[in-house]
């Protein structure tokens, strides 16, 4: 078992101030009409992550639930994470994972679907993190641009999965 690498577990659910040295990324993407259920299935089964270019998820990874650990791979890099919270309400569902020892970043990332009254769905990503590996630190501000690019790819992948029938 690996350990979480940050103290404020649940920070993406609680809101509040970002800890010193951490950065916040927030992205909202509309997924379209009648996409909520397909998007939720793709999110909790890791299909969104697996459909994102350069990201690989082990096939035997259990559905996202508190305590589930997953080792995402991007090329030669491994990014171990643990699901730290989930939400499953009528109009809001999702989860967040926190970084484990060996992850190049330190922090938490949340993936939440919000169903609007007109039955359209928004996908919200919130990441609160800082670099932890020397190579991530060396990227400086470019590392945050890379994180945003990956988040945009997650959103694009989920949008495609949610719209396919």
N, C-alpha and C. Protein backbone atom coordinates (compact mmCIF):
# COMPACT_ATOMS: atom_id res chain seq x y z
N UNK A 1 0.84 -1.20 0.00
CA UNK A 1 0.00 0.00 0.00
C UNK A 1 0.88 1.25 0.00
N UNK A 2 0.56 2.15 -0.86
CA UNK A 2 1.26 3.43 -0.90
C UNK A 2 0.45 4.44 -0.10
N UNK A 3 1.11 5.52 0.28
CA UNK A 3 0.46 6.56 1.09
C UNK A 3 0.12 7.78 0.24
N UNK A 4 -0.97 8.45 0.62
CA UNK A 4 -1.29 9.73 -0.01
C UNK A 4 -0.17 10.71 0.29
N UNK A 5 0.10 11.61 -0.66
CA UNK A 5 1.26 12.50 -0.54
C UNK A 5 0.90 13.92 -0.15
N UNK A 6 -0.31 14.13 0.33
CA UNK A 6 -0.73 15.48 0.72
C UNK A 6 -1.64 15.36 1.94
N UNK A 7 -1.82 16.48 2.64
CA UNK A 7 -2.54 16.45 3.91
C UNK A 7 -4.03 16.72 3.81
N UNK A 8 -4.45 17.62 2.96
CA UNK A 8 -5.84 18.08 2.96
C UNK A 8 -6.71 17.21 2.06
N UNK A 9 -6.90 15.95 2.45
CA UNK A 9 -7.69 15.01 1.67
C UNK A 9 -9.13 15.50 1.60
N UNK A 10 -9.68 15.54 0.39
CA UNK A 10 -11.04 16.03 0.18
C UNK A 10 -11.09 17.50 -0.19
N UNK A 11 -9.94 18.11 -0.42
CA UNK A 11 -9.89 19.55 -0.69
C UNK A 11 -10.71 19.93 -1.92
N UNK A 12 -10.79 19.04 -2.91
CA UNK A 12 -11.55 19.37 -4.12
C UNK A 12 -13.06 19.34 -3.86
N UNK A 13 -13.49 18.65 -2.83
CA UNK A 13 -14.91 18.61 -2.48
C UNK A 13 -15.28 19.75 -1.54
N UNK A 14 -14.35 20.10 -0.66
CA UNK A 14 -14.63 21.10 0.37
C UNK A 14 -14.55 22.53 -0.14
N UNK A 15 -13.73 22.74 -1.17
CA UNK A 15 -13.49 24.11 -1.61
C UNK A 15 -12.56 24.79 -0.62
N UNK A 16 -12.65 26.07 -0.55
CA UNK A 16 -11.80 26.81 0.38
C UNK A 16 -10.49 27.20 -0.27
N UNK A 17 -9.61 27.78 0.52
CA UNK A 17 -8.35 28.29 -0.05
C UNK A 17 -7.42 27.17 -0.49
N UNK A 18 -6.65 27.48 -1.50
CA UNK A 18 -5.64 26.56 -2.01
C UNK A 18 -4.41 26.67 -1.10
N UNK A 19 -3.86 25.54 -0.64
CA UNK A 19 -2.70 25.60 0.25
C UNK A 19 -1.51 26.30 -0.41
N UNK A 20 -0.66 26.93 0.37
CA UNK A 20 0.52 27.59 -0.18
C UNK A 20 1.36 26.61 -0.99
N UNK A 21 1.82 27.07 -2.16
CA UNK A 21 2.65 26.24 -3.03
C UNK A 21 1.87 25.37 -4.00
N UNK A 22 0.56 25.30 -3.82
CA UNK A 22 -0.29 24.50 -4.71
C UNK A 22 -0.95 25.42 -5.74
N UNK A 23 -1.36 24.84 -6.84
CA UNK A 23 -2.06 25.58 -7.90
C UNK A 23 -3.42 24.92 -8.13
N UNK A 24 -4.38 25.74 -8.56
CA UNK A 24 -5.71 25.22 -8.83
C UNK A 24 -5.99 25.32 -10.33
N UNK A 25 -6.51 24.21 -10.85
CA UNK A 25 -6.98 24.16 -12.22
C UNK A 25 -8.46 23.84 -12.16
N UNK A 26 -9.28 24.60 -12.89
CA UNK A 26 -10.70 24.30 -12.96
C UNK A 26 -11.13 24.42 -14.40
N UNK A 27 -11.85 23.39 -14.86
CA UNK A 27 -12.29 23.33 -16.25
C UNK A 27 -13.73 22.83 -16.27
N UNK A 28 -14.59 23.52 -17.00
CA UNK A 28 -15.99 23.11 -17.16
C UNK A 28 -16.24 22.92 -18.65
N UNK A 29 -16.77 21.73 -19.00
CA UNK A 29 -17.03 21.40 -20.38
C UNK A 29 -18.47 20.91 -20.54
N UNK A 30 -19.26 21.53 -21.42
CA UNK A 30 -20.61 21.00 -21.68
C UNK A 30 -20.51 19.73 -22.52
N UNK A 31 -21.24 18.68 -22.11
CA UNK A 31 -21.21 17.41 -22.83
C UNK A 31 -22.41 17.23 -23.76
N UNK A 32 -23.42 18.04 -23.59
CA UNK A 32 -24.58 17.94 -24.47
C UNK A 32 -25.80 17.37 -23.79
N UNK A 33 -26.84 17.18 -24.60
CA UNK A 33 -28.14 16.71 -24.14
C UNK A 33 -28.14 15.19 -23.99
N UNK A 34 -28.75 14.70 -22.91
CA UNK A 34 -28.97 13.28 -22.69
C UNK A 34 -27.66 12.48 -22.70
N UNK A 35 -26.64 13.00 -22.00
CA UNK A 35 -25.33 12.33 -21.96
C UNK A 35 -24.93 11.90 -20.55
N UNK A 36 -25.72 12.26 -19.57
CA UNK A 36 -25.33 12.07 -18.16
C UNK A 36 -25.03 10.61 -17.81
N UNK A 37 -25.93 9.70 -18.13
CA UNK A 37 -25.74 8.30 -17.73
C UNK A 37 -24.55 7.66 -18.43
N UNK A 38 -24.40 7.91 -19.74
CA UNK A 38 -23.25 7.34 -20.46
C UNK A 38 -21.95 7.94 -19.96
N UNK A 39 -21.96 9.23 -19.66
CA UNK A 39 -20.76 9.87 -19.14
C UNK A 39 -20.39 9.31 -17.77
N UNK A 40 -21.39 9.09 -16.92
CA UNK A 40 -21.12 8.54 -15.58
C UNK A 40 -20.52 7.15 -15.69
N UNK A 41 -21.05 6.32 -16.58
CA UNK A 41 -20.51 4.97 -16.76
C UNK A 41 -19.07 5.02 -17.25
N UNK A 42 -18.79 5.88 -18.21
CA UNK A 42 -17.43 6.00 -18.75
C UNK A 42 -16.46 6.56 -17.71
N UNK A 43 -16.95 7.42 -16.85
CA UNK A 43 -16.11 8.00 -15.81
C UNK A 43 -15.75 6.97 -14.76
N UNK A 44 -16.74 6.30 -14.19
CA UNK A 44 -16.50 5.39 -13.07
C UNK A 44 -15.82 4.08 -13.48
N UNK A 45 -15.86 3.74 -14.76
CA UNK A 45 -15.19 2.51 -15.23
C UNK A 45 -13.82 2.81 -15.83
N UNK A 46 -13.35 4.02 -15.72
CA UNK A 46 -12.03 4.45 -16.19
C UNK A 46 -11.93 4.50 -17.71
N UNK A 47 -13.06 4.38 -18.41
CA UNK A 47 -13.02 4.45 -19.87
C UNK A 47 -12.56 5.82 -20.35
N UNK A 48 -12.95 6.88 -19.62
CA UNK A 48 -12.51 8.22 -20.00
C UNK A 48 -11.00 8.30 -19.97
N UNK A 49 -10.40 7.82 -18.89
CA UNK A 49 -8.94 7.86 -18.79
C UNK A 49 -8.31 7.03 -19.90
N UNK A 50 -8.83 5.83 -20.12
CA UNK A 50 -8.27 4.93 -21.13
C UNK A 50 -8.43 5.44 -22.56
N UNK A 51 -9.44 6.28 -22.80
CA UNK A 51 -9.68 6.83 -24.13
C UNK A 51 -8.85 8.09 -24.38
N UNK A 52 -8.16 8.56 -23.37
CA UNK A 52 -7.35 9.77 -23.49
C UNK A 52 -5.97 9.41 -24.05
N UNK A 53 -5.53 10.10 -25.11
CA UNK A 53 -4.23 9.78 -25.70
C UNK A 53 -3.11 9.76 -24.65
N UNK A 54 -2.26 8.76 -24.76
CA UNK A 54 -1.07 8.56 -23.94
C UNK A 54 -1.35 8.07 -22.52
N UNK A 55 -2.62 8.00 -22.11
CA UNK A 55 -2.94 7.53 -20.76
C UNK A 55 -3.39 6.07 -20.84
N UNK A 56 -2.82 5.25 -19.98
CA UNK A 56 -3.20 3.84 -19.93
C UNK A 56 -3.64 3.49 -18.51
N UNK A 57 -4.68 2.67 -18.42
CA UNK A 57 -5.24 2.22 -17.14
C UNK A 57 -5.23 0.69 -17.16
N UNK A 58 -4.74 0.04 -16.10
CA UNK A 58 -4.79 -1.43 -16.08
C UNK A 58 -6.22 -1.93 -16.26
N UNK A 59 -6.40 -2.95 -17.09
CA UNK A 59 -7.72 -3.47 -17.42
C UNK A 59 -8.48 -3.99 -16.20
N UNK A 60 -7.76 -4.45 -15.19
CA UNK A 60 -8.43 -5.03 -14.02
C UNK A 60 -8.71 -4.01 -12.91
N UNK A 61 -8.60 -2.73 -13.21
CA UNK A 61 -8.86 -1.70 -12.20
C UNK A 61 -10.35 -1.70 -11.84
N UNK A 62 -10.69 -1.83 -10.56
CA UNK A 62 -12.10 -1.80 -10.15
C UNK A 62 -12.73 -0.44 -10.44
N UNK A 63 -14.05 -0.41 -10.50
CA UNK A 63 -14.77 0.86 -10.67
C UNK A 63 -14.32 1.84 -9.58
N UNK A 64 -14.35 3.11 -9.92
CA UNK A 64 -13.93 4.14 -8.97
C UNK A 64 -14.82 4.13 -7.73
N UNK A 65 -14.20 3.98 -6.58
CA UNK A 65 -14.88 3.99 -5.28
C UNK A 65 -13.82 4.34 -4.24
N UNK A 66 -14.22 4.93 -3.12
CA UNK A 66 -13.23 5.29 -2.11
C UNK A 66 -12.32 4.11 -1.76
N UNK A 67 -11.02 4.38 -1.76
CA UNK A 67 -10.03 3.37 -1.43
C UNK A 67 -9.46 2.63 -2.62
N UNK A 68 -10.11 2.72 -3.79
CA UNK A 68 -9.60 2.05 -4.99
C UNK A 68 -8.32 2.75 -5.44
N UNK A 69 -7.28 1.97 -5.66
CA UNK A 69 -6.03 2.52 -6.15
C UNK A 69 -5.87 2.17 -7.62
N UNK A 70 -5.31 3.10 -8.37
CA UNK A 70 -5.08 2.93 -9.80
C UNK A 70 -3.71 3.51 -10.13
N UNK A 71 -3.00 2.83 -11.00
CA UNK A 71 -1.72 3.35 -11.48
C UNK A 71 -1.88 3.74 -12.94
N UNK A 72 -2.09 5.02 -13.17
CA UNK A 72 -2.19 5.54 -14.52
C UNK A 72 -0.79 5.55 -15.12
N UNK A 73 -0.71 5.27 -16.40
CA UNK A 73 0.59 5.30 -17.07
C UNK A 73 0.51 6.28 -18.24
N UNK A 74 1.57 7.04 -18.39
CA UNK A 74 1.74 7.94 -19.52
C UNK A 74 3.15 7.71 -20.05
N UNK A 75 3.25 6.90 -21.10
CA UNK A 75 4.58 6.52 -21.59
C UNK A 75 5.31 5.77 -20.50
N UNK A 76 6.53 6.19 -20.20
CA UNK A 76 7.31 5.49 -19.16
C UNK A 76 6.95 5.91 -17.73
N UNK A 77 6.12 6.93 -17.59
CA UNK A 77 5.78 7.45 -16.27
C UNK A 77 4.59 6.72 -15.67
N UNK A 78 4.66 6.50 -14.37
CA UNK A 78 3.55 5.92 -13.62
C UNK A 78 3.03 6.97 -12.66
N UNK A 79 1.72 7.08 -12.58
CA UNK A 79 1.09 8.06 -11.70
C UNK A 79 0.10 7.33 -10.79
N UNK A 80 0.56 6.80 -9.65
CA UNK A 80 -0.34 6.09 -8.76
C UNK A 80 -1.27 7.04 -8.00
N UNK A 81 -2.54 6.65 -7.93
CA UNK A 81 -3.57 7.47 -7.29
C UNK A 81 -4.51 6.58 -6.48
N UNK A 82 -5.25 7.22 -5.57
CA UNK A 82 -6.28 6.54 -4.81
C UNK A 82 -7.54 7.38 -4.80
N UNK A 83 -8.67 6.75 -5.07
CA UNK A 83 -9.95 7.47 -5.02
C UNK A 83 -10.21 7.84 -3.56
N UNK A 84 -10.42 9.14 -3.30
CA UNK A 84 -10.57 9.62 -1.92
C UNK A 84 -12.00 10.03 -1.58
N UNK A 85 -12.81 10.31 -2.57
CA UNK A 85 -14.22 10.58 -2.33
C UNK A 85 -15.02 10.35 -3.60
N UNK A 86 -16.30 10.07 -3.41
CA UNK A 86 -17.24 9.97 -4.52
C UNK A 86 -18.50 10.72 -4.14
N UNK A 87 -19.25 11.08 -5.15
CA UNK A 87 -20.57 11.66 -4.96
C UNK A 87 -21.49 10.98 -5.97
N UNK A 88 -22.69 10.64 -5.54
CA UNK A 88 -23.64 10.00 -6.43
C UNK A 88 -25.04 10.48 -6.06
N UNK A 89 -25.39 11.63 -6.59
CA UNK A 89 -26.68 12.24 -6.34
C UNK A 89 -27.47 12.24 -7.65
N UNK A 90 -28.72 12.62 -7.60
CA UNK A 90 -29.57 12.60 -8.79
C UNK A 90 -29.00 13.45 -9.92
N UNK A 91 -28.49 14.61 -9.58
CA UNK A 91 -28.02 15.54 -10.61
C UNK A 91 -26.52 15.84 -10.52
N UNK A 92 -25.80 15.03 -9.75
CA UNK A 92 -24.36 15.27 -9.58
C UNK A 92 -23.69 13.96 -9.20
N UNK A 93 -22.69 13.57 -9.99
CA UNK A 93 -21.96 12.34 -9.69
C UNK A 93 -20.50 12.51 -10.10
N UNK A 94 -19.62 11.83 -9.39
CA UNK A 94 -18.21 11.91 -9.74
C UNK A 94 -17.34 11.42 -8.61
N UNK A 95 -16.05 11.65 -8.77
CA UNK A 95 -15.08 11.23 -7.76
C UNK A 95 -13.82 12.06 -7.86
N UNK A 96 -12.98 11.90 -6.86
CA UNK A 96 -11.65 12.53 -6.88
C UNK A 96 -10.64 11.49 -6.47
N UNK A 97 -9.46 11.60 -7.06
CA UNK A 97 -8.36 10.78 -6.57
C UNK A 97 -7.23 11.67 -6.11
N UNK A 98 -6.50 11.13 -5.14
CA UNK A 98 -5.34 11.81 -4.59
C UNK A 98 -4.09 11.09 -5.02
N UNK A 99 -2.99 11.82 -5.03
CA UNK A 99 -1.72 11.25 -5.46
C UNK A 99 -1.12 10.37 -4.36
N UNK A 100 -0.50 9.30 -4.81
CA UNK A 100 0.20 8.38 -3.92
C UNK A 100 1.70 8.51 -4.13
N UNK A 101 2.47 7.97 -3.21
CA UNK A 101 3.92 7.95 -3.31
C UNK A 101 4.33 7.45 -4.69
N UNK A 102 5.21 8.17 -5.37
CA UNK A 102 5.66 7.81 -6.70
C UNK A 102 5.01 8.61 -7.81
N UNK A 103 3.98 9.37 -7.49
CA UNK A 103 3.31 10.22 -8.48
C UNK A 103 4.17 11.47 -8.70
N UNK A 104 4.30 11.93 -9.94
CA UNK A 104 5.12 13.13 -10.18
C UNK A 104 4.52 14.42 -9.63
N UNK A 105 3.23 14.40 -9.30
CA UNK A 105 2.56 15.55 -8.71
C UNK A 105 2.12 15.18 -7.29
N UNK A 106 1.70 16.18 -6.57
CA UNK A 106 1.19 16.01 -5.21
C UNK A 106 -0.12 16.77 -5.14
N UNK A 107 -1.22 16.07 -4.80
CA UNK A 107 -2.49 16.77 -4.69
C UNK A 107 -3.67 15.90 -5.06
N UNK A 108 -4.73 16.54 -5.52
CA UNK A 108 -6.00 15.86 -5.74
C UNK A 108 -6.65 16.38 -7.01
N UNK A 109 -7.35 15.49 -7.71
CA UNK A 109 -8.06 15.87 -8.92
C UNK A 109 -9.46 15.27 -8.87
N UNK A 110 -10.46 16.12 -9.12
CA UNK A 110 -11.86 15.71 -9.08
C UNK A 110 -12.45 15.75 -10.48
N UNK A 111 -13.37 14.80 -10.72
CA UNK A 111 -14.08 14.68 -11.99
C UNK A 111 -15.56 14.56 -11.66
N UNK A 112 -16.34 15.59 -11.96
CA UNK A 112 -17.74 15.63 -11.53
C UNK A 112 -18.65 15.97 -12.71
N UNK A 113 -19.74 15.21 -12.81
CA UNK A 113 -20.77 15.47 -13.80
C UNK A 113 -21.93 16.19 -13.12
N UNK A 114 -22.45 17.21 -13.77
CA UNK A 114 -23.59 17.97 -13.24
C UNK A 114 -24.69 17.97 -14.30
N UNK A 115 -25.84 17.39 -13.94
CA UNK A 115 -26.99 17.39 -14.86
C UNK A 115 -27.79 18.66 -14.62
N UNK A 116 -28.02 19.41 -15.69
CA UNK A 116 -28.77 20.66 -15.60
C UNK A 116 -30.27 20.37 -15.78
N UNK A 117 -31.12 21.33 -15.39
CA UNK A 117 -32.57 21.13 -15.51
C UNK A 117 -33.05 20.80 -16.93
N UNK A 118 -32.32 21.26 -17.96
CA UNK A 118 -32.72 20.98 -19.35
C UNK A 118 -32.16 19.65 -19.85
N UNK A 119 -31.61 18.81 -18.95
CA UNK A 119 -31.05 17.49 -19.23
C UNK A 119 -29.76 17.54 -20.04
N UNK A 120 -29.09 18.69 -20.03
CA UNK A 120 -27.74 18.74 -20.56
C UNK A 120 -26.80 18.44 -19.39
N UNK A 121 -25.58 18.07 -19.72
CA UNK A 121 -24.60 17.70 -18.70
C UNK A 121 -23.35 18.54 -18.85
N UNK A 122 -22.82 18.99 -17.72
CA UNK A 122 -21.51 19.65 -17.67
C UNK A 122 -20.54 18.72 -16.97
N UNK A 123 -19.33 18.72 -17.44
CA UNK A 123 -18.24 17.95 -16.83
C UNK A 123 -17.26 18.95 -16.23
N UNK A 124 -17.01 18.79 -14.93
CA UNK A 124 -16.14 19.72 -14.21
C UNK A 124 -14.91 18.97 -13.70
N UNK A 125 -13.75 19.51 -13.99
CA UNK A 125 -12.50 18.98 -13.45
C UNK A 125 -11.91 20.05 -12.56
N UNK A 126 -11.53 19.65 -11.35
CA UNK A 126 -10.83 20.54 -10.42
C UNK A 126 -9.58 19.80 -9.96
N UNK A 127 -8.45 20.43 -10.14
CA UNK A 127 -7.19 19.86 -9.65
C UNK A 127 -6.50 20.88 -8.76
N UNK A 128 -6.05 20.40 -7.62
CA UNK A 128 -5.26 21.23 -6.71
C UNK A 128 -3.98 20.45 -6.47
N UNK A 129 -2.88 21.00 -6.98
CA UNK A 129 -1.65 20.21 -6.97
C UNK A 129 -0.40 21.08 -7.04
N UNK A 130 0.70 20.39 -6.81
CA UNK A 130 2.03 20.98 -7.01
C UNK A 130 2.94 19.86 -7.47
N UNK A 131 4.06 20.22 -8.05
CA UNK A 131 5.04 19.23 -8.50
C UNK A 131 5.68 18.55 -7.31
N UNK A 132 6.01 17.26 -7.49
CA UNK A 132 6.75 16.57 -6.42
C UNK A 132 8.01 15.90 -6.94
N UNK A 133 8.02 15.45 -8.18
CA UNK A 133 9.22 14.83 -8.76
C UNK A 133 10.11 15.93 -9.35
N UNK A 134 11.40 15.69 -9.36
CA UNK A 134 12.33 16.70 -9.86
C UNK A 134 12.02 17.09 -11.30
N UNK A 135 11.64 16.11 -12.14
CA UNK A 135 11.38 16.41 -13.54
C UNK A 135 10.10 17.21 -13.71
N UNK A 136 9.11 17.02 -12.83
CA UNK A 136 7.90 17.82 -12.88
C UNK A 136 8.19 19.25 -12.42
N UNK A 137 9.02 19.37 -11.39
CA UNK A 137 9.41 20.69 -10.90
C UNK A 137 10.20 21.45 -11.97
N UNK A 138 11.07 20.74 -12.70
CA UNK A 138 11.89 21.36 -13.73
C UNK A 138 11.05 21.95 -14.86
N UNK A 139 9.87 21.44 -15.06
CA UNK A 139 8.99 21.97 -16.11
C UNK A 139 8.47 23.37 -15.78
N UNK A 140 8.42 23.70 -14.49
CA UNK A 140 7.94 25.02 -14.07
C UNK A 140 6.54 25.27 -14.58
N UNK A 141 6.27 26.50 -15.08
CA UNK A 141 4.93 26.83 -15.58
C UNK A 141 4.48 25.93 -16.73
N UNK A 142 5.40 25.37 -17.48
CA UNK A 142 5.02 24.46 -18.57
C UNK A 142 4.32 23.22 -18.02
N UNK A 143 4.64 22.84 -16.80
CA UNK A 143 3.97 21.70 -16.17
C UNK A 143 2.49 21.96 -15.97
N UNK A 144 2.14 23.19 -15.61
CA UNK A 144 0.73 23.54 -15.44
C UNK A 144 0.00 23.56 -16.79
N UNK A 145 0.72 23.99 -17.84
CA UNK A 145 0.13 23.96 -19.18
C UNK A 145 -0.10 22.51 -19.62
N UNK A 146 0.83 21.64 -19.30
CA UNK A 146 0.67 20.22 -19.62
C UNK A 146 -0.51 19.63 -18.86
N UNK A 147 -0.65 19.98 -17.58
CA UNK A 147 -1.78 19.50 -16.79
C UNK A 147 -3.10 19.96 -17.40
N UNK A 148 -3.16 21.21 -17.84
CA UNK A 148 -4.37 21.72 -18.48
C UNK A 148 -4.64 20.99 -19.79
N UNK A 149 -3.60 20.71 -20.56
CA UNK A 149 -3.77 19.99 -21.82
C UNK A 149 -4.33 18.58 -21.58
N UNK A 150 -3.86 17.92 -20.54
CA UNK A 150 -4.39 16.59 -20.20
C UNK A 150 -5.85 16.70 -19.77
N UNK A 151 -6.18 17.70 -18.97
CA UNK A 151 -7.57 17.89 -18.54
C UNK A 151 -8.48 18.14 -19.74
N UNK A 152 -8.02 18.93 -20.69
CA UNK A 152 -8.80 19.17 -21.91
C UNK A 152 -9.00 17.88 -22.69
N UNK A 153 -7.98 17.03 -22.72
CA UNK A 153 -8.10 15.73 -23.40
C UNK A 153 -9.08 14.81 -22.67
N UNK A 154 -9.04 14.83 -21.33
CA UNK A 154 -10.02 14.05 -20.56
C UNK A 154 -11.44 14.47 -20.96
N UNK A 155 -11.66 15.78 -20.99
CA UNK A 155 -12.99 16.31 -21.33
C UNK A 155 -13.39 15.91 -22.74
N UNK A 156 -12.48 15.99 -23.67
CA UNK A 156 -12.77 15.62 -25.06
C UNK A 156 -13.10 14.13 -25.14
N UNK A 157 -12.33 13.30 -24.45
CA UNK A 157 -12.59 11.85 -24.45
C UNK A 157 -13.94 11.54 -23.86
N UNK A 158 -14.27 12.17 -22.73
CA UNK A 158 -15.56 11.89 -22.09
C UNK A 158 -16.71 12.38 -22.96
N UNK A 159 -16.54 13.51 -23.60
CA UNK A 159 -17.59 14.04 -24.48
C UNK A 159 -17.85 13.04 -25.61
N UNK A 160 -16.80 12.50 -26.21
CA UNK A 160 -16.97 11.52 -27.27
C UNK A 160 -17.63 10.24 -26.77
N UNK A 161 -17.22 9.76 -25.61
CA UNK A 161 -17.81 8.54 -25.05
C UNK A 161 -19.28 8.75 -24.68
N UNK A 162 -19.60 9.91 -24.16
CA UNK A 162 -20.97 10.20 -23.71
C UNK A 162 -21.93 10.36 -24.88
N UNK A 163 -21.44 10.81 -25.99
CA UNK A 163 -22.30 11.05 -27.16
C UNK A 163 -22.49 9.80 -28.00
N UNK A 164 -21.61 8.81 -27.86
CA UNK A 164 -21.76 7.59 -28.65
C UNK A 164 -22.90 6.75 -28.11
N UNK A 165 -23.67 6.22 -28.97
CA UNK A 165 -24.85 5.42 -28.56
C UNK A 165 -24.66 3.99 -28.93
